[in-house]
Amino acid sequence: MNEAQSSTPAAPDPRRDTANRLRIAIGAFKRRAQEAAAHGELSNPHLTALSRLDRLGPMTTTGLARREQITPQAMGATVSSLEKLGLVARSADANDARQSILSLTPDGLAAVHSGRNAVSDKVTAILEESFTDAEVEILAVAAPLIERLAELL
């Protein structure tokens, strides 16, 4: 290999560039969303667990933890607080008496479908004020892809 060939930079990798941009953007979004969250509203882990139960149906705490890639103990703490709020109910697992099945209560279902919280309200207002309809459509198309990416990490 001659000197000119060895000093030529490698062609940019569009997948790596996209991965880095997503990592930075999602990290910034997450930090700012946490700052915007109102005191006393459901946390991101609460909302995520409720959304999973809504989309995937009843499941065990272990199954929910596996989907979120966290320990069953950490999910247990989230589920316990959701139970205290009356948003999740446990029932016996017919196949395994050691397990219980989690499902949404009517209040839990209402919490998921209301979509009302300080962060969602703020993002909605920003989308209305600062983004075109075409840009909102792009974000709407990208959202499920970002969800899938998160599930595969």
Short mmCIF file of C-alpha atoms in Angstrom, two decimals:
data_model
loop_
_atom_site.label_atom_id
_atom_site.label_comp_id
_atom_site.label_asym_id
_atom_site.label_seq_id
_atom_site.Cartn_x
_atom_site.Cartn_y
_atom_site.Cartn_z
CA MET A 1 0.00 0.00 0.00
CA ASN A 2 1.47 3.38 -0.90
CA GLU A 3 1.48 6.48 1.29
CA ALA A 4 -1.46 8.13 -0.52
CA GLN A 5 -3.68 5.10 0.00
CA SER A 6 -2.93 4.76 3.72
CA SER A 7 -3.71 8.42 4.49
CA THR A 8 -7.05 8.46 2.66
CA PRO A 9 -9.83 8.62 5.25
CA ALA A 10 -12.41 5.86 5.16
CA ALA A 11 -15.72 6.70 3.54
CA PRO A 12 -18.29 7.86 6.07
CA ASP A 13 -20.59 5.11 7.29
CA PRO A 14 -24.18 6.44 7.05
CA ARG A 15 -25.45 3.85 9.57
CA ARG A 16 -22.86 4.83 12.17
CA ASP A 17 -23.61 8.52 11.57
CA THR A 18 -27.34 7.85 12.01
CA ALA A 19 -26.69 5.80 15.15
CA ASN A 20 -24.62 8.62 16.68
CA ARG A 21 -27.16 11.30 15.75
CA LEU A 22 -30.02 9.23 17.21
CA ARG A 23 -28.05 8.57 20.42
CA ILE A 24 -27.36 12.27 20.91
CA ALA A 25 -30.86 13.44 19.93
CA ILE A 26 -32.70 10.85 22.02
CA GLY A 27 -30.45 11.55 25.00
CA ALA A 28 -31.17 15.29 24.75
CA PHE A 29 -34.91 14.65 24.30
CA LYS A 30 -34.95 12.38 27.36
CA ARG A 31 -33.12 14.92 29.56
CA ARG A 32 -35.40 17.78 28.50
CA ALA A 33 -38.53 15.64 28.88
CA GLN A 34 -37.51 14.78 32.45
CA GLU A 35 -37.05 18.49 33.19
CA ALA A 36 -40.52 19.25 31.78
CA ALA A 37 -42.31 16.52 33.74
CA ALA A 38 -44.73 17.88 36.29
CA HIS A 39 -44.42 16.82 39.92
CA GLY A 40 -46.80 14.01 40.79
CA GLU A 41 -47.49 12.76 37.27
CA LEU A 42 -46.64 9.27 36.11
CA SER A 43 -42.96 8.66 35.46
CA ASN A 44 -41.56 7.35 32.19
CA PRO A 45 -41.17 3.82 33.65
CA HIS A 46 -44.83 3.92 34.77
CA LEU A 47 -46.05 5.10 31.38
CA THR A 48 -43.87 2.57 29.56
CA ALA A 49 -45.17 -0.35 31.66
CA LEU A 50 -48.78 0.76 31.15
CA SER A 51 -48.22 1.15 27.40
CA ARG A 52 -46.66 -2.32 27.14
CA LEU A 53 -49.62 -3.90 28.93
CA ASP A 54 -51.99 -2.00 26.69
CA ARG A 55 -50.27 -3.00 23.45
CA LEU A 56 -49.17 -6.54 24.33
CA GLY A 57 -51.89 -7.59 26.77
CA PRO A 58 -51.63 -9.11 30.24
CA MET A 59 -48.26 -10.56 31.25
CA THR A 60 -46.10 -11.35 34.25
CA THR A 61 -43.76 -8.89 35.94
CA THR A 62 -40.86 -10.97 34.62
CA GLY A 63 -42.20 -10.77 31.07
CA LEU A 64 -42.64 -7.03 31.39
CA ALA A 65 -39.11 -6.66 32.79
CA ARG A 66 -37.70 -8.74 29.95
CA ARG A 67 -39.41 -6.49 27.37
CA GLU A 68 -37.88 -3.41 29.03
CA GLN A 69 -34.51 -5.10 29.58
CA ILE A 70 -34.47 -4.37 33.30
CA THR A 71 -34.40 -6.64 36.33
CA PRO A 72 -37.63 -8.19 37.60
CA GLN A 73 -36.93 -6.44 40.93
CA ALA A 74 -36.82 -3.01 39.27
CA MET A 75 -40.02 -3.77 37.35
CA GLY A 76 -41.57 -5.07 40.57
CA ALA A 77 -41.07 -1.64 42.18
CA THR A 78 -42.73 0.05 39.20
CA VAL A 79 -45.61 -2.42 39.17
CA SER A 80 -46.08 -2.08 42.93
CA SER A 81 -46.53 1.68 42.66
CA LEU A 82 -48.92 1.23 39.71
CA GLU A 83 -50.96 -1.19 41.83
CA LYS A 84 -51.12 1.35 44.67
CA LEU A 85 -52.40 3.93 42.19
CA GLY A 86 -55.07 1.46 41.04
CA LEU A 87 -53.74 1.36 37.47
CA VAL A 88 -52.66 -2.30 37.37
CA ALA A 89 -54.24 -5.43 38.86
CA ARG A 90 -52.79 -8.88 39.52
CA SER A 91 -54.54 -12.17 38.94
CA ALA A 92 -53.41 -15.75 39.45
CA ASP A 93 -51.59 -17.43 36.57
CA ALA A 94 -53.58 -20.57 35.72
CA ASN A 95 -50.42 -22.27 34.42
CA ASP A 96 -48.04 -21.39 37.27
CA ALA A 97 -49.29 -20.70 40.80
CA ARG A 98 -46.00 -18.94 41.64
CA GLN A 99 -46.67 -16.26 39.03
CA SER A 100 -49.29 -13.60 38.75
CA ILE A 101 -50.56 -11.93 35.62
CA LEU A 102 -50.64 -8.14 35.38
CA SER A 103 -53.39 -6.35 33.51
CA LEU A 104 -54.59 -2.79 33.20
CA THR A 105 -57.50 -1.63 35.32
CA PRO A 106 -60.07 0.71 33.75
CA ASP A 107 -58.17 3.62 35.34
CA GLY A 108 -54.89 2.28 33.92
CA LEU A 109 -56.43 2.02 30.48
CA ALA A 110 -57.73 5.58 30.79
CA ALA A 111 -54.27 6.79 31.87
CA VAL A 112 -52.66 5.21 28.80
CA HIS A 113 -55.24 6.48 26.35
CA SER A 114 -55.59 9.99 27.74
CA GLY A 115 -52.08 10.83 26.58
CA ARG A 116 -52.26 13.74 29.00
CA ASN A 117 -49.14 14.69 30.85
CA ALA A 118 -46.91 17.74 30.99
CA VAL A 119 -44.32 16.39 28.57
CA SER A 120 -46.89 15.28 25.96
CA ASP A 121 -48.65 18.63 26.27
CA LYS A 122 -45.38 20.52 25.79
CA VAL A 123 -44.29 18.39 22.81
CA THR A 124 -47.75 18.79 21.23
CA ALA A 125 -47.53 22.56 21.58
CA ILE A 126 -44.03 22.62 20.08
CA LEU A 127 -45.14 20.44 17.17
CA GLU A 128 -48.06 22.80 16.52
CA GLU A 129 -45.96 25.97 16.77
CA SER A 130 -42.62 25.03 15.26
CA PHE A 131 -43.11 22.13 12.83
CA THR A 132 -44.86 21.91 9.49
CA ASP A 133 -47.50 19.28 8.81
CA ALA A 134 -44.98 17.46 6.60
CA GLU A 135 -42.40 17.42 9.42
CA VAL A 136 -44.98 16.10 11.89
CA GLU A 137 -45.81 13.33 9.41
CA ILE A 138 -42.12 12.41 9.16
CA LEU A 139 -41.89 12.21 12.95
CA ALA A 140 -45.08 10.09 13.01
CA VAL A 141 -43.51 7.65 10.55
CA ALA A 142 -40.19 7.64 12.46
CA ALA A 143 -41.71 7.01 15.90
CA PRO A 144 -42.49 3.28 15.39
CA LEU A 145 -39.05 2.79 13.86
CA ILE A 146 -37.41 4.36 16.89
CA GLU A 147 -39.58 2.14 19.15
CA ARG A 148 -38.45 -0.94 17.21
CA LEU A 149 -34.82 0.18 17.44
CA ALA A 150 -35.19 0.56 21.21
CA GLU A 151 -36.70 -2.93 21.51
CA LEU A 152 -33.78 -4.44 19.58
CA LEU A 153 -31.05 -2.81 21.70
#
